[in-house]
Amino acid sequence: SGLLAWPIAKLMRVDHRTFVPPMMFNNCGNMGLPLAVLAYEQTGFAAMVALFTISNLLHFTLGAWMIDHHAKFGNLLRNPMVWSTFLGFGFALAHPPMPEWGATAIKLVGDALVPMMLLSLGVRLAEVHWSDWQLGVIGGLVCPLTGIAMAVFLGPILGLDQTQQGLLILFGCLPPAVLNFMVAEQFNQEPAKVASIVLIGNVLSVIFVPLGLALALR
């Protein structure tokens, strides 16, 4: 998606560091996982978890570097999201015993993060200008369209079966993730514009998610 979004950003004379990452990193967690279960049950859930994990890892390494080319690789690896990903891999492989109080604490922190991100997004949207809303509409259209196009293009090349192809299409139709706004806020990369892309992209998902489901299950 980023390869297709890059020339669009240049054509619109928008900073690619603002526009391209939200086109690449979509809402494959909160939205993608339930949709995968709805469409493909546990087979879909396992595949979407893999896509979500890879996307999250790339978001806080490659995505952060795309926004700030001066970011040191060592600093990117010290990001808590990167560490949590590797810890998740370790727990999945080793299956160590987890005390109930530890699991409860982790769940409480995790449950609080999404509302906090949405609250921060809402505060930033108060500063959005009309030109930012126009960019948001374009981004909300480009993200799922380029995602679906790349999924349809890559499926035959990668030799995917029908279920895998469908999951890739479902992944491609998802809107930009809220995490894009948090990363833009961290690096001060026009967060108001990114916030508008995220918001309108998720509003437009009521059109593109059913379209993605129809294409995936055809």
JSON list of C-alpha atoms in Angstrom, two decimals:
[
{"chain": "A", "resi": 1, "resn": "SER", "atom": "CA", "xyz": [0.00, 0.00, 0.00]},
{"chain": "A", "resi": 2, "resn": "GLY", "atom": "CA", "xyz": [2.85, 2.35, 0.78]},
{"chain": "A", "resi": 3, "resn": "LEU", "atom": "CA", "xyz": [4.27, 1.93, -2.73]},
{"chain": "A", "resi": 4, "resn": "LEU", "atom": "CA", "xyz": [0.95, 3.04, -4.21]},
{"chain": "A", "resi": 5, "resn": "ALA", "atom": "CA", "xyz": [0.36, 5.81, -1.65]},
{"chain": "A", "resi": 6, "resn": "TRP", "atom": "CA", "xyz": [3.77, 7.42, -2.13]},
{"chain": "A", "resi": 7, "resn": "PRO", "atom": "CA", "xyz": [3.11, 8.87, -5.63]},
{"chain": "A", "resi": 8, "resn": "ILE", "atom": "CA", "xyz": [-0.37, 9.95, -4.51]},
{"chain": "A", "resi": 9, "resn": "ALA", "atom": "CA", "xyz": [1.21, 11.96, -1.67]},
{"chain": "A", "resi": 10, "resn": "LYS", "atom": "CA", "xyz": [3.62, 13.55, -4.15]},
{"chain": "A", "resi": 11, "resn": "LEU", "atom": "CA", "xyz": [0.76, 14.36, -6.52]},
{"chain": "A", "resi": 12, "resn": "MET", "atom": "CA", "xyz": [-1.20, 16.06, -3.72]},
{"chain": "A", "resi": 13, "resn": "ARG", "atom": "CA", "xyz": [1.96, 17.84, -2.49]},
{"chain": "A", "resi": 14, "resn": "VAL", "atom": "CA", "xyz": [1.51, 16.33, 0.95]},
{"chain": "A", "resi": 15, "resn": "ASP", "atom": "CA", "xyz": [4.44, 15.29, 3.11]},
{"chain": "A", "resi": 16, "resn": "HIS", "atom": "CA", "xyz": [4.83, 11.54, 2.51]},
{"chain": "A", "resi": 17, "resn": "ARG", "atom": "CA", "xyz": [5.83, 11.10, 6.17]},
{"chain": "A", "resi": 18, "resn": "THR", "atom": "CA", "xyz": [2.32, 12.25, 7.09]},
{"chain": "A", "resi": 19, "resn": "PHE", "atom": "CA", "xyz": [0.33, 10.41, 4.43]},
{"chain": "A", "resi": 20, "resn": "VAL", "atom": "CA", "xyz": [2.09, 7.11, 3.69]},
{"chain": "A", "resi": 21, "resn": "PRO", "atom": "CA", "xyz": [2.32, 5.45, 7.16]},
{"chain": "A", "resi": 22, "resn": "PRO", "atom": "CA", "xyz": [-1.47, 5.57, 7.78]},
{"chain": "A", "resi": 23, "resn": "MET", "atom": "CA", "xyz": [-1.95, 3.93, 4.38]},
{"chain": "A", "resi": 24, "resn": "MET", "atom": "CA", "xyz": [0.39, 1.10, 5.38]},
{"chain": "A", "resi": 25, "resn": "PHE", "atom": "CA", "xyz": [-0.58, 0.36, 8.97]},
{"chain": "A", "resi": 26, "resn": "ASN", "atom": "CA", "xyz": [-4.26, -0.42, 9.39]},
{"chain": "A", "resi": 27, "resn": "ASN", "atom": "CA", "xyz": [-6.65, -1.37, 12.16]},
{"chain": "A", "resi": 28, "resn": "CYS", "atom": "CA", "xyz": [-5.93, -5.10, 11.96]},
{"chain": "A", "resi": 29, "resn": "GLY", "atom": "CA", "xyz": [-6.19, -5.56, 15.73]},
{"chain": "A", "resi": 30, "resn": "ASN", "atom": "CA", "xyz": [-9.44, -4.17, 17.15]},
{"chain": "A", "resi": 31, "resn": "MET", "atom": "CA", "xyz": [-11.28, -4.47, 13.84]},
{"chain": "A", "resi": 32, "resn": "GLY", "atom": "CA", "xyz": [-9.34, -7.09, 11.89]},
{"chain": "A", "resi": 33, "resn": "LEU", "atom": "CA", "xyz": [-9.37, -9.88, 14.48]},
{"chain": "A", "resi": 34, "resn": "PRO", "atom": "CA", "xyz": [-13.17, -9.94, 15.06]},
{"chain": "A", "resi": 35, "resn": "LEU", "atom": "CA", "xyz": [-13.79, -9.76, 11.30]},
{"chain": "A", "resi": 36, "resn": "ALA", "atom": "CA", "xyz": [-11.40, -12.64, 10.66]},
{"chain": "A", "resi": 37, "resn": "VAL", "atom": "CA", "xyz": [-13.22, -14.76, 13.25]},
{"chain": "A", "resi": 38, "resn": "LEU", "atom": "CA", "xyz": [-16.58, -13.78, 11.74]},
{"chain": "A", "resi": 39, "resn": "ALA", "atom": "CA", "xyz": [-15.50, -14.75, 8.23]},
{"chain": "A", "resi": 40, "resn": "TYR", "atom": "CA", "xyz": [-13.16, -17.72, 8.82]},
{"chain": "A", "resi": 41, "resn": "GLU", "atom": "CA", "xyz": [-13.55, -18.69, 12.51]},
{"chain": "A", "resi": 42, "resn": "GLN", "atom": "CA", "xyz": [-10.38, -19.90, 14.27]},
{"chain": "A", "resi": 43, "resn": "THR", "atom": "CA", "xyz": [-8.44, -20.38, 11.01]},
{"chain": "A", "resi": 44, "resn": "GLY", "atom": "CA", "xyz": [-8.93, -16.71, 10.26]},
{"chain": "A", "resi": 45, "resn": "PHE", "atom": "CA", "xyz": [-8.10, -15.65, 13.80]},
{"chain": "A", "resi": 46, "resn": "ALA", "atom": "CA", "xyz": [-4.67, -17.34, 13.76]},
{"chain": "A", "resi": 47, "resn": "ALA", "atom": "CA", "xyz": [-3.76, -15.83, 10.40]},
{"chain": "A", "resi": 48, "resn": "MET", "atom": "CA", "xyz": [-4.92, -12.34, 11.39]},
{"chain": "A", "resi": 49, "resn": "VAL", "atom": "CA", "xyz": [-2.94, -12.54, 14.64]},
{"chain": "A", "resi": 50, "resn": "ALA", "atom": "CA", "xyz": [0.17, -13.21, 12.53]},
{"chain": "A", "resi": 51, "resn": "LEU", "atom": "CA", "xyz": [-0.60, -10.25, 10.25]},
{"chain": "A", "resi": 52, "resn": "PHE", "atom": "CA", "xyz": [-1.34, -8.04, 13.26]},
{"chain": "A", "resi": 53, "resn": "THR", "atom": "CA", "xyz": [1.93, -8.99, 14.97]},
{"chain": "A", "resi": 54, "resn": "ILE", "atom": "CA", "xyz": [4.03, -8.33, 11.87]},
{"chain": "A", "resi": 55, "resn": "SER", "atom": "CA", "xyz": [2.22, -5.05, 11.17]},
{"chain": "A", "resi": 56, "resn": "ASN", "atom": "CA", "xyz": [2.69, -3.85, 14.75]},
{"chain": "A", "resi": 57, "resn": "LEU", "atom": "CA", "xyz": [6.39, -4.71, 14.71]},
{"chain": "A", "resi": 58, "resn": "LEU", "atom": "CA", "xyz": [6.92, -2.91, 11.41]},
{"chain": "A", "resi": 59, "resn": "HIS", "atom": "CA", "xyz": [4.90, 0.09, 12.56]},
{"chain": "A", "resi": 60, "resn": "PHE", "atom": "CA", "xyz": [7.22, 0.87, 15.45]},
{"chain": "A", "resi": 61, "resn": "THR", "atom": "CA", "xyz": [10.43, 0.17, 13.53]},
{"chain": "A", "resi": 62, "resn": "LEU", "atom": "CA", "xyz": [10.07, 0.82, 9.80]},
{"chain": "A", "resi": 63, "resn": "GLY", "atom": "CA", "xyz": [7.09, 3.16, 10.29]},
{"chain": "A", "resi": 64, "resn": "ALA", "atom": "CA", "xyz": [8.88, 5.25, 12.92]},
{"chain": "A", "resi": 65, "resn": "TRP", "atom": "CA", "xyz": [12.00, 5.41, 10.74]},
{"chain": "A", "resi": 66, "resn": "MET", "atom": "CA", "xyz": [9.90, 6.58, 7.76]},
{"chain": "A", "resi": 67, "resn": "ILE", "atom": "CA", "xyz": [8.70, 9.52, 9.85]},
{"chain": "A", "resi": 68, "resn": "ASP", "atom": "CA", "xyz": [12.10, 10.31, 11.38]},
{"chain": "A", "resi": 69, "resn": "HIS", "atom": "CA", "xyz": [15.04, 9.20, 9.22]},
{"chain": "A", "resi": 70, "resn": "HIS", "atom": "CA", "xyz": [17.42, 10.28, 11.99]},
{"chain": "A", "resi": 71, "resn": "ALA", "atom": "CA", "xyz": [15.96, 7.80, 14.46]},
{"chain": "A", "resi": 72, "resn": "LYS", "atom": "CA", "xyz": [18.59, 5.33, 15.60]},
{"chain": "A", "resi": 73, "resn": "PHE", "atom": "CA", "xyz": [17.84, 1.66, 15.07]},
{"chain": "A", "resi": 74, "resn": "GLY", "atom": "CA", "xyz": [18.80, 0.86, 18.68]},
{"chain": "A", "resi": 75, "resn": "ASN", "atom": "CA", "xyz": [16.30, 3.40, 19.98]},
{"chain": "A", "resi": 76, "resn": "LEU", "atom": "CA", "xyz": [13.57, 1.91, 17.79]},
{"chain": "A", "resi": 77, "resn": "LEU", "atom": "CA", "xyz": [14.28, -1.56, 19.17]},
{"chain": "A", "resi": 78, "resn": "ARG", "atom": "CA", "xyz": [13.91, -0.23, 22.72]},
{"chain": "A", "resi": 79, "resn": "ASN", "atom": "CA", "xyz": [10.32, 0.80, 22.00]},
{"chain": "A", "resi": 80, "resn": "PRO", "atom": "CA", "xyz": [7.96, -0.94, 24.49]},
{"chain": "A", "resi": 81, "resn": "MET", "atom": "CA", "xyz": [5.77, -2.19, 21.63]},
{"chain": "A", "resi": 82, "resn": "VAL", "atom": "CA", "xyz": [8.74, -3.98, 20.07]},
{"chain": "A", "resi": 83, "resn": "TRP", "atom": "CA", "xyz": [9.68, -5.55, 23.40]},
{"chain": "A", "resi": 84, "resn": "SER", "atom": "CA", "xyz": [6.11, -6.63, 24.06]},
{"chain": "A", "resi": 85, "resn": "THR", "atom": "CA", "xyz": [5.98, -8.30, 20.64]},
{"chain": "A", "resi": 86, "resn": "PHE", "atom": "CA", "xyz": [9.08, -10.35, 21.34]},
{"chain": "A", "resi": 87, "resn": "LEU", "atom": "CA", "xyz": [7.83, -11.19, 24.84]},
{"chain": "A", "resi": 88, "resn": "GLY", "atom": "CA", "xyz": [4.58, -12.37, 23.27]},
{"chain": "A", "resi": 89, "resn": "PHE", "atom": "CA", "xyz": [6.55, -14.65, 20.95]},
{"chain": "A", "resi": 90, "resn": "GLY", "atom": "CA", "xyz": [8.47, -16.02, 23.93]},
{"chain": "A", "resi": 91, "resn": "PHE", "atom": "CA", "xyz": [5.33, -16.70, 25.96]},
{"chain": "A", "resi": 92, "resn": "ALA", "atom": "CA", "xyz": [3.67, -18.37, 22.96]},
{"chain": "A", "resi": 93, "resn": "LEU", "atom": "CA", "xyz": [6.65, -20.71, 22.51]},
{"chain": "A", "resi": 94, "resn": "ALA", "atom": "CA", "xyz": [7.48, -21.46, 26.15]},
{"chain": "A", "resi": 95, "resn": "HIS", "atom": "CA", "xyz": [4.00, -21.35, 27.75]},
{"chain": "A", "resi": 96, "resn": "PRO", "atom": "CA", "xyz": [5.37, -20.27, 31.17]},
{"chain": "A", "resi": 97, "resn": "PRO", "atom": "CA", "xyz": [2.94, -20.27, 34.11]},
{"chain": "A", "resi": 98, "resn": "MET", "atom": "CA", "xyz": [1.25, -16.91, 34.54]},
{"chain": "A", "resi": 99, "resn": "PRO", "atom": "CA", "xyz": [-0.09, -16.01, 37.99]},
{"chain": "A", "resi": 100, "resn": "GLU", "atom": "CA", "xyz": [-3.67, -14.80, 37.96]},
{"chain": "A", "resi": 101, "resn": "TRP", "atom": "CA", "xyz": [-2.73, -11.41, 39.42]},
{"chain": "A", "resi": 102, "resn": "GLY", "atom": "CA", "xyz": [-0.21, -10.89, 36.60]},
{"chain": "A", "resi": 103, "resn": "ALA", "atom": "CA", "xyz": [-2.71, -11.77, 33.87]},
{"chain": "A", "resi": 104, "resn": "THR", "atom": "CA", "xyz": [-5.31, -9.49, 35.50]},
{"chain": "A", "resi": 105, "resn": "ALA", "atom": "CA", "xyz": [-2.87, -6.57, 35.70]},
{"chain": "A", "resi": 106, "resn": "ILE", "atom": "CA", "xyz": [-1.85, -6.95, 32.05]},
{"chain": "A", "resi": 107, "resn": "LYS", "atom": "CA", "xyz": [-5.49, -7.12, 30.96]},
{"chain": "A", "resi": 108, "resn": "LEU", "atom": "CA", "xyz": [-6.42, -4.00, 32.94]},
{"chain": "A", "resi": 109, "resn": "VAL", "atom": "CA", "xyz": [-3.57, -2.01, 31.39]},
{"chain": "A", "resi": 110, "resn": "GLY", "atom": "CA", "xyz": [-4.42, -3.27, 27.92]},
{"chain": "A", "resi": 111, "resn": "ASP", "atom": "CA", "xyz": [-8.13, -2.47, 28.30]},
{"chain": "A", "resi": 112, "resn": "ALA", "atom": "CA", "xyz": [-7.30, 1.09, 29.38]},
{"chain": "A", "resi": 113, "resn": "LEU", "atom": "CA", "xyz": [-5.01, 1.86, 26.44]},
{"chain": "A", "resi": 114, "resn": "VAL", "atom": "CA", "xyz": [-7.66, 1.93, 23.70]},
{"chain": "A", "resi": 115, "resn": "PRO", "atom": "CA", "xyz": [-9.92, 4.50, 25.46]},
{"chain": "A", "resi": 116, "resn": "MET", "atom": "CA", "xyz": [-6.82, 6.61, 26.21]},
{"chain": "A", "resi": 117, "resn": "MET", "atom": "CA", "xyz": [-5.81, 6.59, 22.53]},
{"chain": "A", "resi": 118, "resn": "LEU", "atom": "CA", "xyz": [-9.34, 7.52, 21.46]},
{"chain": "A", "resi": 119, "resn": "LEU", "atom": "CA", "xyz": [-9.43, 10.35, 24.02]},
{"chain": "A", "resi": 120, "resn": "SER", "atom": "CA", "xyz": [-6.13, 11.72, 22.69]},
{"chain": "A", "resi": 121, "resn": "LEU", "atom": "CA", "xyz": [-7.46, 11.43, 19.15]},
{"chain": "A", "resi": 122, "resn": "GLY", "atom": "CA", "xyz": [-10.58, 13.39, 20.08]},
{"chain": "A", "resi": 123, "resn": "VAL", "atom": "CA", "xyz": [-8.55, 16.18, 21.69]},
{"chain": "A", "resi": 124, "resn": "ARG", "atom": "CA", "xyz": [-6.41, 16.52, 18.57]},
{"chain": "A", "resi": 125, "resn": "LEU", "atom": "CA", "xyz": [-9.47, 16.57, 16.27]},
{"chain": "A", "resi": 126, "resn": "ALA", "atom": "CA", "xyz": [-10.52, 19.85, 17.93]},
{"chain": "A", "resi": 127, "resn": "GLU", "atom": "CA", "xyz": [-7.57, 21.47, 16.13]},
{"chain": "A", "resi": 128, "resn": "VAL", "atom": "CA", "xyz": [-8.31, 20.02, 12.67]},
{"chain": "A", "resi": 129, "resn": "HIS", "atom": "CA", "xyz": [-8.83, 22.54, 9.85]},
{"chain": "A", "resi": 130, "resn": "TRP", "atom": "CA", "xyz": [-10.98, 22.16, 6.73]},
{"chain": "A", "resi": 131, "resn": "SER", "atom": "CA", "xyz": [-7.97, 21.32, 4.56]},
{"chain": "A", "resi": 132, "resn": "ASP", "atom": "CA", "xyz": [-7.15, 18.49, 6.98]},
{"chain": "A", "resi": 133, "resn": "TRP", "atom": "CA", "xyz": [-10.66, 17.06, 6.54]},
{"chain": "A", "resi": 134, "resn": "GLN", "atom": "CA", "xyz": [-10.18, 17.03, 2.76]},
{"chain": "A", "resi": 135, "resn": "LEU", "atom": "CA", "xyz": [-6.93, 15.11, 3.22]},
{"chain": "A", "resi": 136, "resn": "GLY", "atom": "CA", "xyz": [-8.75, 12.78, 5.60]},
{"chain": "A", "resi": 137, "resn": "VAL", "atom": "CA", "xyz": [-11.35, 11.90, 2.96]},
{"chain": "A", "resi": 138, "resn": "ILE", "atom": "CA", "xyz": [-8.64, 11.18, 0.39]},
{"chain": "A", "resi": 139, "resn": "GLY", "atom": "CA", "xyz": [-6.70, 9.09, 2.88]},
{"chain": "A", "resi": 140, "resn": "GLY", "atom": "CA", "xyz": [-9.84, 7.26, 3.95]},
{"chain": "A", "resi": 141, "resn": "LEU", "atom": "CA", "xyz": [-10.41, 6.27, 0.33]},
{"chain": "A", "resi": 142, "resn": "VAL", "atom": "CA", "xyz": [-6.82, 5.52, -0.64]},
{"chain": "A", "resi": 143, "resn": "CYS", "atom": "CA", "xyz": [-6.05, 3.24, 2.34]},
{"chain": "A", "resi": 144, "resn": "PRO", "atom": "CA", "xyz": [-8.63, 0.48, 1.66]},
{"chain": "A", "resi": 145, "resn": "LEU", "atom": "CA", "xyz": [-8.49, 0.81, -2.12]},
{"chain": "A", "resi": 146, "resn": "THR", "atom": "CA", "xyz": [-4.71, 0.38, -2.28]},
{"chain": "A", "resi": 147, "resn": "GLY", "atom": "CA", "xyz": [-4.88, -2.38, 0.33]},
{"chain": "A", "resi": 148, "resn": "ILE", "atom": "CA", "xyz": [-7.45, -4.37, -1.63]},
{"chain": "A", "resi": 149, "resn": "ALA", "atom": "CA", "xyz": [-5.57, -3.76, -4.90]},
{"chain": "A", "resi": 150, "resn": "MET", "atom": "CA", "xyz": [-2.30, -5.05, -3.44]},
{"chain": "A", "resi": 151, "resn": "ALA", "atom": "CA", "xyz": [-4.04, -8.08, -1.89]},
{"chain": "A", "resi": 152, "resn": "VAL", "atom": "CA", "xyz": [-5.64, -9.04, -5.21]},
{"chain": "A", "resi": 153, "resn": "PHE", "atom": "CA", "xyz": [-2.33, -8.49, -7.02]},
{"chain": "A", "resi": 154, "resn": "LEU", "atom": "CA", "xyz": [-0.12, -10.40, -4.58]},
{"chain": "A", "resi": 155, "resn": "GLY", "atom": "CA", "xyz": [-2.42, -13.37, -3.97]},
{"chain": "A", "resi": 156, "resn": "PRO", "atom": "CA", "xyz": [-1.66, -15.25, -7.21]},
{"chain": "A", "resi": 157, "resn": "ILE", "atom": "CA", "xyz": [2.02, -14.27, -7.08]},
{"chain": "A", "resi": 158, "resn": "LEU", "atom": "CA", "xyz": [2.42, -15.72, -3.58]},
{"chain": "A", "resi": 159, "resn": "GLY", "atom": "CA", "xyz": [0.42, -18.82, -4.50]},
{"chain": "A", "resi": 160, "resn": "LEU", "atom": "CA", "xyz": [-2.18, -18.31, -1.77]},
{"chain": "A", "resi": 161, "resn": "ASP", "atom": "CA", "xyz": [-5.19, -20.57, -1.49]},
{"chain": "A", "resi": 162, "resn": "GLN", "atom": "CA", "xyz": [-8.73, -19.17, -1.44]},
{"chain": "A", "resi": 163, "resn": "THR", "atom": "CA", "xyz": [-8.86, -18.73, 2.34]},
{"chain": "A", "resi": 164, "resn": "GLN", "atom": "CA", "xyz": [-5.46, -17.05, 2.53]},
{"chain": "A", "resi": 165, "resn": "GLN", "atom": "CA", "xyz": [-6.34, -14.79, -0.39]},
{"chain": "A", "resi": 166, "resn": "GLY", "atom": "CA", "xyz": [-9.60, -13.85, 1.32]},
{"chain": "A", "resi": 167, "resn": "LEU", "atom": "CA", "xyz": [-7.84, -13.03, 4.58]},
{"chain": "A", "resi": 168, "resn": "LEU", "atom": "CA", "xyz": [-5.33, -10.86, 2.74]},
{"chain": "A", "resi": 169, "resn": "ILE", "atom": "CA", "xyz": [-8.19, -8.97, 1.04]},
{"chain": "A", "resi": 170, "resn": "LEU", "atom": "CA", "xyz": [-9.90, -8.58, 4.41]},
{"chain": "A", "resi": 171, "resn": "PHE", "atom": "CA", "xyz": [-6.64, -7.25, 5.85]},
{"chain": "A", "resi": 172, "resn": "GLY", "atom": "CA", "xyz": [-6.29, -4.83, 2.95]},
{"chain": "A", "resi": 173, "resn": "CYS", "atom": "CA", "xyz": [-9.77, -3.30, 3.28]},
{"chain": "A", "resi": 174, "resn": "LEU", "atom": "CA", "xyz": [-9.24, -2.18, 6.90]},
{"chain": "A", "resi": 175, "resn": "PRO", "atom": "CA", "xyz": [-9.01, 1.54, 7.80]},
{"chain": "A", "resi": 176, "resn": "PRO", "atom": "CA", "xyz": [-5.95, 3.30, 9.26]},
{"chain": "A", "resi": 177, "resn": "ALA", "atom": "CA", "xyz": [-5.08, 2.35, 12.84]},
{"chain": "A", "resi": 178, "resn": "VAL", "atom": "CA", "xyz": [-5.38, 4.82, 15.73]},
{"chain": "A", "resi": 179, "resn": "LEU", "atom": "CA", "xyz": [-1.74, 4.03, 16.49]},
{"chain": "A", "resi": 180, "resn": "ASN", "atom": "CA", "xyz": [-0.79, 6.11, 13.43]},
{"chain": "A", "resi": 181, "resn": "PHE", "atom": "CA", "xyz": [-1.96, 9.18, 15.29]},
{"chain": "A", "resi": 182, "resn": "MET", "atom": "CA", "xyz": [0.00, 8.24, 18.42]},
{"chain": "A", "resi": 183, "resn": "VAL", "atom": "CA", "xyz": [3.22, 7.79, 16.41]},
{"chain": "A", "resi": 184, "resn": "ALA", "atom": "CA", "xyz": [2.62, 11.08, 14.57]},
{"chain": "A", "resi": 185, "resn": "GLU", "atom": "CA", "xyz": [2.05, 12.79, 17.93]},
{"chain": "A", "resi": 186, "resn": "GLN", "atom": "CA", "xyz": [5.27, 11.31, 19.31]},
{"chain": "A", "resi": 187, "resn": "PHE", "atom": "CA", "xyz": [7.36, 12.58, 16.38]},
{"chain": "A", "resi": 188, "resn": "ASN", "atom": "CA", "xyz": [5.31, 15.79, 15.92]},
{"chain": "A", "resi": 189, "resn": "GLN", "atom": "CA", "xyz": [4.58, 14.82, 12.30]},
{"chain": "A", "resi": 190, "resn": "GLU", "atom": "CA", "xyz": [1.43, 16.85, 11.58]},
{"chain": "A", "resi": 191, "resn": "PRO", "atom": "CA", "xyz": [-0.71, 14.90, 14.07]},
{"chain": "A", "resi": 192, "resn": "ALA", "atom": "CA", "xyz": [-3.88, 16.87, 13.26]},
{"chain": "A", "resi": 193, "resn": "LYS", "atom": "CA", "xyz": [-3.74, 15.73, 9.63]},
{"chain": "A", "resi": 194, "resn": "VAL", "atom": "CA", "xyz": [-3.07, 12.15, 10.66]},
{"chain": "A", "resi": 195, "resn": "ALA", "atom": "CA", "xyz": [-5.96, 12.33, 13.14]},
{"chain": "A", "resi": 196, "resn": "SER", "atom": "CA", "xyz": [-8.34, 13.38, 10.35]},
{"chain": "A", "resi": 197, "resn": "ILE", "atom": "CA", "xyz": [-7.12, 10.51, 8.14]},
{"chain": "A", "resi": 198, "resn": "VAL", "atom": "CA", "xyz": [-7.68, 8.02, 10.96]},
{"chain": "A", "resi": 199, "resn": "LEU", "atom": "CA", "xyz": [-11.13, 9.33, 11.88]},
{"chain": "A", "resi": 200, "resn": "ILE", "atom": "CA", "xyz": [-12.56, 9.60, 8.37]},
{"chain": "A", "resi": 201, "resn": "GLY", "atom": "CA", "xyz": [-10.89, 6.34, 7.33]},
{"chain": "A", "resi": 202, "resn": "ASN", "atom": "CA", "xyz": [-12.72, 4.53, 10.12]},
{"chain": "A", "resi": 203, "resn": "VAL", "atom": "CA", "xyz": [-16.01, 6.23, 9.22]},
{"chain": "A", "resi": 204, "resn": "LEU", "atom": "CA", "xyz": [-15.61, 5.11, 5.60]},
{"chain": "A", "resi": 205, "resn": "SER", "atom": "CA", "xyz": [-14.95, 1.57, 6.78]},
{"chain": "A", "resi": 206, "resn": "VAL", "atom": "CA", "xyz": [-18.73, 1.08, 6.92]},
{"chain": "A", "resi": 207, "resn": "ILE", "atom": "CA", "xyz": [-18.48, 1.02, 3.11]},
{"chain": "A", "resi": 208, "resn": "PHE", "atom": "CA", "xyz": [-15.16, -0.72, 2.53]},
{"chain": "A", "resi": 209, "resn": "VAL", "atom": "CA", "xyz": [-15.32, -3.46, 5.16]},
{"chain": "A", "resi": 210, "resn": "PRO", "atom": "CA", "xyz": [-18.53, -4.97, 3.70]},
{"chain": "A", "resi": 211, "resn": "LEU", "atom": "CA", "xyz": [-16.91, -4.64, 0.26]},
{"chain": "A", "resi": 212, "resn": "GLY", "atom": "CA", "xyz": [-13.81, -6.44, 1.52]},
{"chain": "A", "resi": 213, "resn": "LEU", "atom": "CA", "xyz": [-15.92, -9.18, 3.11]},
{"chain": "A", "resi": 214, "resn": "ALA", "atom": "CA", "xyz": [-17.84, -9.65, -0.13]},
{"chain": "A", "resi": 215, "resn": "LEU", "atom": "CA", "xyz": [-14.63, -9.95, -2.14]},
{"chain": "A", "resi": 216, "resn": "ALA", "atom": "CA", "xyz": [-12.98, -12.23, 0.43]},
{"chain": "A", "resi": 217, "resn": "LEU", "atom": "CA", "xyz": [-15.92, -14.64, 0.62]},
{"chain": "A", "resi": 218, "resn": "ARG", "atom": "CA", "xyz": [-16.86, -14.65, -3.05]}
]
